[in-house]
CSV table of C-alpha atoms in Angstrom, one decimal:
chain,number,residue,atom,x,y,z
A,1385,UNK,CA,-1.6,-80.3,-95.4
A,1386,UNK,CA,-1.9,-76.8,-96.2
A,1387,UNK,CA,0.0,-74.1,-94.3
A,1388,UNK,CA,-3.1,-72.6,-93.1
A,1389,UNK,CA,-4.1,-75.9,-92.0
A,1390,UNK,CA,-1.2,-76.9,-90.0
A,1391,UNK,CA,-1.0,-73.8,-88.0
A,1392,UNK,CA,-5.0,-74.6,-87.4
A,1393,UNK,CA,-3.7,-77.6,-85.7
A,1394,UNK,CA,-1.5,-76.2,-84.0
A,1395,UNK,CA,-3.4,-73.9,-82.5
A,1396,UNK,CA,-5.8,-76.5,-81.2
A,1397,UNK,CA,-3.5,-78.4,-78.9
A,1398,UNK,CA,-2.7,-74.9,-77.8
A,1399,UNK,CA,-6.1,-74.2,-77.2
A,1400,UNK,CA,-6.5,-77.2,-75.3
A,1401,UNK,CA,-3.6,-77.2,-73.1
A,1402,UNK,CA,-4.8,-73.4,-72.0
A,1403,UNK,CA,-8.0,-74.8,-71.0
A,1404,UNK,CA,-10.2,-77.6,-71.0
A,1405,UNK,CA,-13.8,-77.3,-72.5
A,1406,UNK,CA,-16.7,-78.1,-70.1
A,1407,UNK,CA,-17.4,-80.9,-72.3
A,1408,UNK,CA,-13.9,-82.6,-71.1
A,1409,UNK,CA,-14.9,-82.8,-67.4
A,1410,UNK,CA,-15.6,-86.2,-67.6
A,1411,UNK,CA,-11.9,-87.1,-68.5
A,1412,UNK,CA,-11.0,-84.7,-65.1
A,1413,UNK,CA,-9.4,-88.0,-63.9
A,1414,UNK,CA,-7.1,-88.7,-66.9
A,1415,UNK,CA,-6.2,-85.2,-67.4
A,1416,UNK,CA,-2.5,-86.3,-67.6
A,1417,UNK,CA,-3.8,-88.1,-70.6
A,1418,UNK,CA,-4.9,-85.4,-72.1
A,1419,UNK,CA,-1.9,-83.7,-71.9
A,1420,UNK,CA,0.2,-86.4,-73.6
A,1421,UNK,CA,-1.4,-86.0,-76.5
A,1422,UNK,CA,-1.2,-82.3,-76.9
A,1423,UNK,CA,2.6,-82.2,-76.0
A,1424,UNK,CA,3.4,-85.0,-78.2
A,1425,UNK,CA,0.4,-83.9,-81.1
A,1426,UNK,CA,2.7,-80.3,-80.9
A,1427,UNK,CA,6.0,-82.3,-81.1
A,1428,UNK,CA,5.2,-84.1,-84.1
A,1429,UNK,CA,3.6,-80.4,-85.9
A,1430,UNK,CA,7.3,-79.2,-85.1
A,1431,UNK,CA,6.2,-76.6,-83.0
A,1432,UNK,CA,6.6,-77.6,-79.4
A,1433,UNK,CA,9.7,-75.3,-79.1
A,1434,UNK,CA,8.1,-72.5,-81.0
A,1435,UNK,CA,4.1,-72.6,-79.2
A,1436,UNK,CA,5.7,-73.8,-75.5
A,1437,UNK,CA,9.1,-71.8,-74.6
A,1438,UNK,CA,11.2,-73.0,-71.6
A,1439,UNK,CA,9.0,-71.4,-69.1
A,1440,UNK,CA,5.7,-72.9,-70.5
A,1441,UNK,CA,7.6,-76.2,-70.5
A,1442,UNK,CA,8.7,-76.2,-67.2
A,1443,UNK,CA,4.7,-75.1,-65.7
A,1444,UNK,CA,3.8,-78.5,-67.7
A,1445,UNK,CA,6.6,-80.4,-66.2
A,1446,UNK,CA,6.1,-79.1,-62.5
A,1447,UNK,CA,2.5,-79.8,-63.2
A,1448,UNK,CA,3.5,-83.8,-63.9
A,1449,UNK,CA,5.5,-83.8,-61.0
A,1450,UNK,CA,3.5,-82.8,-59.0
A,1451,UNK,CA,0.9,-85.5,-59.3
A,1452,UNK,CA,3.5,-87.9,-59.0
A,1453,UNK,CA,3.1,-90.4,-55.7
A,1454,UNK,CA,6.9,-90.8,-54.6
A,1455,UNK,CA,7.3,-93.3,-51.7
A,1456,UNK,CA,7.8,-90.8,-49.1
A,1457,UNK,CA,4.4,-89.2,-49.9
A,1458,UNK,CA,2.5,-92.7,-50.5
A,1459,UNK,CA,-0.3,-94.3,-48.0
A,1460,UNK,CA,0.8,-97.3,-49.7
A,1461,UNK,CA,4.0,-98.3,-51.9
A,1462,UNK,CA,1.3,-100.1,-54.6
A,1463,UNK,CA,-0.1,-96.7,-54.7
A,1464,UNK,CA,3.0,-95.2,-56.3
A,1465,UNK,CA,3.4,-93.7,-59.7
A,1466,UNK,CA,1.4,-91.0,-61.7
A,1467,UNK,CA,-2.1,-89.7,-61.3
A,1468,UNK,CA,-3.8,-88.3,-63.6
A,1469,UNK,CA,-4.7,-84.6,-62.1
A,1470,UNK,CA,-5.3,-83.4,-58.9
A,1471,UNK,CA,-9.1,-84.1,-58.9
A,1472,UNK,CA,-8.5,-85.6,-55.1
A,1473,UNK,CA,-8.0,-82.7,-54.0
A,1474,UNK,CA,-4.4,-82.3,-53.3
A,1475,UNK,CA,-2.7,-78.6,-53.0
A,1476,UNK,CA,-0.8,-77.7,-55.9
A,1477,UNK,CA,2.8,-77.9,-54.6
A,1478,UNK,CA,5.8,-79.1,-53.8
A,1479,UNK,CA,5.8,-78.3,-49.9
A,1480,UNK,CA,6.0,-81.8,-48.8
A,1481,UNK,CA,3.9,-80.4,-45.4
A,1482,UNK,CA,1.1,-80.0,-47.3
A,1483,UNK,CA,0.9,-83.3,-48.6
A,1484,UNK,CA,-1.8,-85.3,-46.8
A,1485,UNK,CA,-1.9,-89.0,-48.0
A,1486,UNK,CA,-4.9,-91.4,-47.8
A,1487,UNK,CA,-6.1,-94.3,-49.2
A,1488,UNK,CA,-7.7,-93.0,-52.2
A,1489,UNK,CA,-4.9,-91.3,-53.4
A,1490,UNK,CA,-3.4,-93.5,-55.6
A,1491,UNK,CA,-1.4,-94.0,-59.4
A,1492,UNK,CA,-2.6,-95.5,-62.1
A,1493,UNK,CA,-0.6,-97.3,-64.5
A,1494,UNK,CA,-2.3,-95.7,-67.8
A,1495,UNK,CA,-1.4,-92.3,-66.5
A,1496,UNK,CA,2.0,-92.8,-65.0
A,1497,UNK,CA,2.3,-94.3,-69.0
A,1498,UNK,CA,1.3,-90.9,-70.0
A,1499,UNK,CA,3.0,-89.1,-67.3
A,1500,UNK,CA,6.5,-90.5,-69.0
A,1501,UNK,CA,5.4,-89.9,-72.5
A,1502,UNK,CA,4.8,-85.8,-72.0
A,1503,UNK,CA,7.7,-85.8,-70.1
A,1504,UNK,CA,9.7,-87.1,-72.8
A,1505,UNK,CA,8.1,-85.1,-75.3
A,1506,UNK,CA,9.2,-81.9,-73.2
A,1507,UNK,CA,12.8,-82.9,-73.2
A,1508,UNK,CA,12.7,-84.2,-69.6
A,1509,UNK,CA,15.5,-86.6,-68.2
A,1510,UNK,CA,13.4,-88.4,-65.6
A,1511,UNK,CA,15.7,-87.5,-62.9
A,1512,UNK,CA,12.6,-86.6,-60.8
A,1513,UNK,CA,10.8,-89.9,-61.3
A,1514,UNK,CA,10.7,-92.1,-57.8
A,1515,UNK,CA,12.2,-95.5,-60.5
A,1516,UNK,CA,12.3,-97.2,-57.8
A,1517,UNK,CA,9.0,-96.9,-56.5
A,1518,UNK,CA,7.3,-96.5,-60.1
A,1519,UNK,CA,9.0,-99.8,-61.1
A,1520,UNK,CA,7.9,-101.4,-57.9
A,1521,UNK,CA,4.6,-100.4,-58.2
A,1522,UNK,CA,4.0,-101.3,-61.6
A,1523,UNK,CA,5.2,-105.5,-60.9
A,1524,UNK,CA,2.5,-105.1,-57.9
A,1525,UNK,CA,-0.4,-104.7,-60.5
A,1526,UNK,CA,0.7,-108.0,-62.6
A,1527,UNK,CA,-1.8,-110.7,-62.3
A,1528,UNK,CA,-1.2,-114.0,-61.6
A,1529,UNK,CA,-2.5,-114.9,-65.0
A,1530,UNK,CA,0.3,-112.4,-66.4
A,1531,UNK,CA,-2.3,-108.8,-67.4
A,1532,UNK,CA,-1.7,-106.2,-65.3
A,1533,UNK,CA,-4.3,-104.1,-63.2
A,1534,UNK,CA,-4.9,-100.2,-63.5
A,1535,UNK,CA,-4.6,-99.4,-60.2
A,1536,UNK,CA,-3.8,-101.3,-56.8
A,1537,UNK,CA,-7.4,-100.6,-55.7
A,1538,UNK,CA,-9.0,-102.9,-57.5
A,1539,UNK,CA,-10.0,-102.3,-61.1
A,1540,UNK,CA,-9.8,-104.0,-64.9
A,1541,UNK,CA,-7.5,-106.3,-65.8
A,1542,UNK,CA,-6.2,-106.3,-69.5
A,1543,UNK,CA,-4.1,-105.7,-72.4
A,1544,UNK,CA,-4.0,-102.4,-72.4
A,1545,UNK,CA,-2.6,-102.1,-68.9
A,1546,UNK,CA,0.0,-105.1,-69.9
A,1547,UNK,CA,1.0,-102.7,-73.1
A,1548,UNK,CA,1.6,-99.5,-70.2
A,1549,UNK,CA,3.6,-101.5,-68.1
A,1550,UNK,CA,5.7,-102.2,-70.3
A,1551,UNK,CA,5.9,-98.9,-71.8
A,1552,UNK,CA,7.0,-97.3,-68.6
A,1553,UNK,CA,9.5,-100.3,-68.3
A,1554,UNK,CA,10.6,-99.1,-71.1
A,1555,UNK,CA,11.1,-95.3,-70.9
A,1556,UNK,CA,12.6,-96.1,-67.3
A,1557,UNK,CA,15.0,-98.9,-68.6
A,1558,UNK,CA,14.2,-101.4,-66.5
A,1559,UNK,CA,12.6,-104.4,-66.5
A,1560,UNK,CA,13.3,-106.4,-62.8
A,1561,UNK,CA,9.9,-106.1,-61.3
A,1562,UNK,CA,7.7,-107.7,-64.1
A,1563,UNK,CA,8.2,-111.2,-65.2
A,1564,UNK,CA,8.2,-111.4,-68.9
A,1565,UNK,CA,7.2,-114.7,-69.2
A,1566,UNK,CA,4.1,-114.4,-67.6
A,1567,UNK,CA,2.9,-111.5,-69.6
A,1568,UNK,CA,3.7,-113.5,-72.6
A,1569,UNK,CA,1.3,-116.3,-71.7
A,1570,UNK,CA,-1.7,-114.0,-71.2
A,1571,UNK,CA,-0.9,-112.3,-74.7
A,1572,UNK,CA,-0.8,-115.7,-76.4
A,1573,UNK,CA,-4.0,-116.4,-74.3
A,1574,UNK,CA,-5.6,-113.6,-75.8
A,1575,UNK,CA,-4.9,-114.8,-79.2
A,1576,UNK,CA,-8.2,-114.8,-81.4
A,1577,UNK,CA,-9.0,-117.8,-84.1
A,1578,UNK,CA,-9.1,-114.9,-86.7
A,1579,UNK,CA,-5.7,-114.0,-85.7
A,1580,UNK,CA,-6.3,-110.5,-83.8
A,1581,UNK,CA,-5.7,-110.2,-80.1
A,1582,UNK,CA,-8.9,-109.3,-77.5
A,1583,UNK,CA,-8.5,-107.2,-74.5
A,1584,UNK,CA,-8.8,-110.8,-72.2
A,1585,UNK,CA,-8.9,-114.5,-73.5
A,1586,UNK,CA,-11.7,-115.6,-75.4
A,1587,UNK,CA,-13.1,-111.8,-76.3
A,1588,UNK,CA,-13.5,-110.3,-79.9
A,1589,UNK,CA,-10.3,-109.5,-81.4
A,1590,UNK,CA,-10.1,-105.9,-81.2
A,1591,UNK,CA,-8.3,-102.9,-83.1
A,1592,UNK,CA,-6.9,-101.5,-79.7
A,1593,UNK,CA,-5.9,-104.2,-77.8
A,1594,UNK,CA,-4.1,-106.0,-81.2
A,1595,UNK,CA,-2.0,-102.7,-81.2
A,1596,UNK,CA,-1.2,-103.4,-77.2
A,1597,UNK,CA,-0.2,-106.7,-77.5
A,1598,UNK,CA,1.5,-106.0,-80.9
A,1599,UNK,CA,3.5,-103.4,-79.3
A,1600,UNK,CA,4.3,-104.8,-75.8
A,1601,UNK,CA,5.6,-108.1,-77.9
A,1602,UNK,CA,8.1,-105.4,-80.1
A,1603,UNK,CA,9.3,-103.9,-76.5
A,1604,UNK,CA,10.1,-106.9,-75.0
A,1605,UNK,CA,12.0,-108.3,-78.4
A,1606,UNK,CA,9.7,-111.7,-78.2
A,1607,UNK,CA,7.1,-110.8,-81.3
A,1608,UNK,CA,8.6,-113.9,-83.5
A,1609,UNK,CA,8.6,-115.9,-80.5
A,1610,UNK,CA,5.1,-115.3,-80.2
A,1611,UNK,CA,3.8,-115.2,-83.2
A,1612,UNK,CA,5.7,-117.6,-85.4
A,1613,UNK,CA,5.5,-117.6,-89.4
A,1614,UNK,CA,1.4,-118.8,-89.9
A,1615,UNK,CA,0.5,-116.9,-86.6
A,1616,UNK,CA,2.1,-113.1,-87.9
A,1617,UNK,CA,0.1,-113.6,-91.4
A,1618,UNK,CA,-2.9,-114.4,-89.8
A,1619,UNK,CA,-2.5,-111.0,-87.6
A,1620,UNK,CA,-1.5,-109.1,-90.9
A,1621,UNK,CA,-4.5,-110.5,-92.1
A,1622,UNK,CA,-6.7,-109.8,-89.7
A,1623,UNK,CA,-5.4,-105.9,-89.8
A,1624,UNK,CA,-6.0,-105.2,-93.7
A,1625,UNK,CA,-9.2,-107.1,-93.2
A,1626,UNK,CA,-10.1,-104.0,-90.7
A,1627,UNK,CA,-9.8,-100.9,-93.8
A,1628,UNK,CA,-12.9,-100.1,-95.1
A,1629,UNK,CA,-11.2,-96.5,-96.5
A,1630,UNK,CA,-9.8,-95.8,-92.9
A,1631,UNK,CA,-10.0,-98.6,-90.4
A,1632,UNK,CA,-12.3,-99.7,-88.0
A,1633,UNK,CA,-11.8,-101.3,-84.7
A,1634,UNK,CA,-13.8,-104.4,-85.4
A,1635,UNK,CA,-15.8,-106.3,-87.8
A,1636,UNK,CA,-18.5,-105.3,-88.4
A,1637,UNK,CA,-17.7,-101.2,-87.4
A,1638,UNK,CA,-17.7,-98.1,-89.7
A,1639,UNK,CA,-14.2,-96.7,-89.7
A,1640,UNK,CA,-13.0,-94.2,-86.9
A,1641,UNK,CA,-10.1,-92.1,-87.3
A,1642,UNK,CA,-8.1,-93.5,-84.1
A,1643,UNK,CA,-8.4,-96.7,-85.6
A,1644,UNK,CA,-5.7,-95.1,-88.6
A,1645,UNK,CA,-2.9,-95.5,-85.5
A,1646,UNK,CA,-4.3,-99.2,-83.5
A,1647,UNK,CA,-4.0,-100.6,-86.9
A,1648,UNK,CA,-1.9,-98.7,-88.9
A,1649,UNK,CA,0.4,-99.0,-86.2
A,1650,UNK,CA,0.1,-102.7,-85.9
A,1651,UNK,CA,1.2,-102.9,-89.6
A,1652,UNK,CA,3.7,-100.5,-89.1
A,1653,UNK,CA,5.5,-102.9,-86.0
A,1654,UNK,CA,5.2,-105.7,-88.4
A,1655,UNK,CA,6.8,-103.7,-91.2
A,1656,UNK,CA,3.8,-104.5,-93.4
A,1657,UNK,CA,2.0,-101.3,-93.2
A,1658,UNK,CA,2.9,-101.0,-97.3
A,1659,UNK,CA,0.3,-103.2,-98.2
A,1660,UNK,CA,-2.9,-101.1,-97.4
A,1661,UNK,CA,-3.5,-98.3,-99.4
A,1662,UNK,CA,-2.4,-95.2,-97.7
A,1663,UNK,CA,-4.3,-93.2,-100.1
A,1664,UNK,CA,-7.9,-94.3,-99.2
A,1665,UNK,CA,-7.0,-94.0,-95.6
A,1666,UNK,CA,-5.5,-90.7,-95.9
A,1667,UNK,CA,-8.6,-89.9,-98.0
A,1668,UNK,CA,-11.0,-91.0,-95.3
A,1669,UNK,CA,-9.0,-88.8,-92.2
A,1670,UNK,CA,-9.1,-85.8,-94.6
A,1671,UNK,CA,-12.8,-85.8,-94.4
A,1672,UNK,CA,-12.7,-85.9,-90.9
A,1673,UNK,CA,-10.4,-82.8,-90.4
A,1674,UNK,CA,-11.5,-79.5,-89.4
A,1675,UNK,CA,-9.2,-77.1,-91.6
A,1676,UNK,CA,-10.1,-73.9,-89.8
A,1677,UNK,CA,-11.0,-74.7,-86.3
A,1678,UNK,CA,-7.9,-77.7,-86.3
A,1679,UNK,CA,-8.3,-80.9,-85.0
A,1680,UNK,CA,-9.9,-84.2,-86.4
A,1681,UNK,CA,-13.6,-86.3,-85.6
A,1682,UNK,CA,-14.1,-89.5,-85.2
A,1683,UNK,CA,-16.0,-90.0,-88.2
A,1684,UNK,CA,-16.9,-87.7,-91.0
A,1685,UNK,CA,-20.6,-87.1,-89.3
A,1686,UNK,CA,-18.9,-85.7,-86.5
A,1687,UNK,CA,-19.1,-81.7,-86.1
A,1688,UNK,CA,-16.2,-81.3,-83.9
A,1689,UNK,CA,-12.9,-82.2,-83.1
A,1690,UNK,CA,-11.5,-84.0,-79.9
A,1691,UNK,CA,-8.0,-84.2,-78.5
A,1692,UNK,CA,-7.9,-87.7,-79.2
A,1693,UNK,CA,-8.9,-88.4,-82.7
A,1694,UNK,CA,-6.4,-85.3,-83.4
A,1695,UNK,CA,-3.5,-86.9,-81.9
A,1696,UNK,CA,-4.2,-90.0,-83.7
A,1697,UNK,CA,-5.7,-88.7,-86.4
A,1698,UNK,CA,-2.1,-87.0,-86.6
A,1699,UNK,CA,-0.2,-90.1,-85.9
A,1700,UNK,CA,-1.2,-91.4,-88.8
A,1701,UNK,CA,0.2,-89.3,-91.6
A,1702,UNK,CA,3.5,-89.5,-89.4
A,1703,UNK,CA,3.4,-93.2,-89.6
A,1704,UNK,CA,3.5,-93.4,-93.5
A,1705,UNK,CA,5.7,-90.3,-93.6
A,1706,UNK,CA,3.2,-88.1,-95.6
A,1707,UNK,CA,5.7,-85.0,-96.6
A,1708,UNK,CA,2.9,-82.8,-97.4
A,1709,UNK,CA,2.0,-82.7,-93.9
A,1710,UNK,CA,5.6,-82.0,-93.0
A,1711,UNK,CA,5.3,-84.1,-89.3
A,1712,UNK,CA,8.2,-85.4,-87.4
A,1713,UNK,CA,8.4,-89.2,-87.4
A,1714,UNK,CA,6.5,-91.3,-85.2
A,1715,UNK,CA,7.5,-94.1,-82.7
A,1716,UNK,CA,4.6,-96.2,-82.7
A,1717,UNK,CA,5.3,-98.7,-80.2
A,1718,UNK,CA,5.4,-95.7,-77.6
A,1719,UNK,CA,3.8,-93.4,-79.6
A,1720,UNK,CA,5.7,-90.7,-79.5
A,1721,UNK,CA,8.1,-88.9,-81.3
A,1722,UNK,CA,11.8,-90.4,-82.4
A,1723,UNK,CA,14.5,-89.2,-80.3
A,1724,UNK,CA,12.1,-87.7,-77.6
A,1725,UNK,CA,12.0,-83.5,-77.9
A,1726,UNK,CA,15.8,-82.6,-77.2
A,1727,UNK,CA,15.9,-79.4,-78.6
A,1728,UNK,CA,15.0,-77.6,-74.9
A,1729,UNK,CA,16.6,-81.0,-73.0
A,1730,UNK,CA,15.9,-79.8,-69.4
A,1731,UNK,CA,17.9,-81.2,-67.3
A,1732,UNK,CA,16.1,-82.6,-64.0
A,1733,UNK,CA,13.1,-80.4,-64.4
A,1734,UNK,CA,13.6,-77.9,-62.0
A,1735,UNK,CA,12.3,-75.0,-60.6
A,1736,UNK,CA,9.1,-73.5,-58.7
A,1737,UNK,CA,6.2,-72.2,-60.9
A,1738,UNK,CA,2.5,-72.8,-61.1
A,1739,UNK,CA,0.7,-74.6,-63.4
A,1740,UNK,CA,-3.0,-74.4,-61.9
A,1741,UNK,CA,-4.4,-74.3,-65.6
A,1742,UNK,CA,-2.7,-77.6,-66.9
């Protein structure tokens, strides 16, 4: 990646943390989401430190926080965690007076996920998090078949929620509230003949969910007790099966750049990622980079960029360690960087400020 090119990025995920285009108010409701990916997208460019100083940290960070449901705000404990942006109309604030609670204000699991990941990304230590009442709330959603719910409202029940619970068990170090066992019989339920993983038994192995139950398998240390010897090569299998020059989701698909992470990830977990060629889907992204706007498109035909084929787009090259794109390396089963962002640790993320544009 060019120098020219790399500050183009980075001034995207600047550009979208400043502001939202009208075209994202759709997402309004995962805003935290959003977020996520431009803290960590800027973390793995190297430039978090540089683009956000303390102060502009600390805005994002009381932002977070402040669409956290602790248990002394909550109309219900299952309603505790993260939301993902303020679009219930909550006052900006810490003033706990003018919190007003009510049964529609309530966590979901996918954005207290991505709640944890920013704020590890911005050097936070979690001391502000409500564990208790996260971790409480997150064994509430599980299923009696073993998925896990988005919210305690009622809502889908799948893989991908399974894969954020146990992410956040995981950034939180503790696993008491979620029984293990059951998870891992609905993620050997999901298990497809062609050796991919659907979102819910009996569906279409699929490029995203194979990554979620792929990764929550690696975070629980039980991948070889699921997938014994025959079982891991048809999954490895399955995954070079899916490049076509990048990777698509499905058989059948034409290649999408987020597809480079669900997949290339996958192979990375497995420590098998060496055996697709890098080159061709490296190739494939490049078309699908903007070098002077920054950012990345789904596909090639794609005029413009969006935060979330960027981030992954980005993920990518940090998986297979591309040194001309000079990125920091990747976790991929939490998807973001090594080691967090300690550079700027902040210690228990204090202070007033506003944050009204986040």
């Amino acid at each position: 990646m060019s120098h020219k090119s790399h500050k183009a990025h980075v001034r995207f995920f600047k550009r979208m943390l400043d502001g939202l285009p009208y075209q994202y108010a759709s997402v309004e409701s995962s805003r935290t989401t959003m977020v996520y990916f431009c803290v960590t997208a800027l973390d793995m460019l190297g430039a978090l430190d540089e683009i956000l100083k303390v102060e502009k940290k600390m805005e994002i960070i009381e932002w977070l926080y402040n669409n956290q449901i602790t248990s002394d705000k909550a109309f219900s404990w299952r309603h505790c965690g993260f939301k993902g942006g303020t679009f219930v109309g909550q006052p900006y604030g810490n003033e706990e007076d003018d919190y007003f609670s009510h049964d529609y204000d309530h966590s979901h699991i996918a954005q207290t996920y991505s709640a944890l990941a920013a704020l590890r990304s911005l050097g936070d230590d979690f001391a502000r998090v409500d564990r208790a009442a996260v971790l409480r709330a997150v064994g509430g959603l599980q299923q009696t078949n073993g998925s896990f719910a988005a919210t305690s409202d009622g809502s889908e029940c799948d893989m991908r929620f399974l894969y954020c619970a146990f992410a956040i068990c995981t950034f939180l170090d503790d696993w008491s509230t979620v029984d293990t066992d059951l998870a891992l019989n609905y993620i050997n339920s999901c298990k497809s003949f062609d050796g991919g993983f659907g979102l819910l038994p009996q569906q279409e192995s699929h490029g995203g969910s194979t990554f979620c139950a792929t990764a929550a398998l690696v975070l629980m240390g039980r991948l070889d007790e699921c997938l014994p010897g025959p079982e891991r090569d048809d999954l490895v299998r399955w995954c070079l099966h899916r490049q076509i020059g990048g990777f698509q989701g499905r058989v059948n698909k034409v290649a999408d750049t987020c597809y480079s992470f669900w997949v290339g990830g996958t192979l990375k977990l497995l420590g098998e990622l060496p055996l697709v060629s890098a080159d061709d889907t490296s190739a494939f992204v490049a078309t699908c980079e903007k070098k002077y706007t920054g950012g990345f498109s789904k596909t090639a035909d794609d005029d413009h960029p969006d935060i979330l084929h960027s981030f992954y787009s980005l993920c990518w090259f940090s998986l297979i360690e591309d040194q001309s794109r000079a990125l920091r390396r990747l976790d991929p089963a939490l998807a973001t960087c090594e080691g967090g962002n300690r550079t700027h640790a902040i210690e228990g993320g204090g202070g007033e400020g506003g944050a009204e544009a986040w």
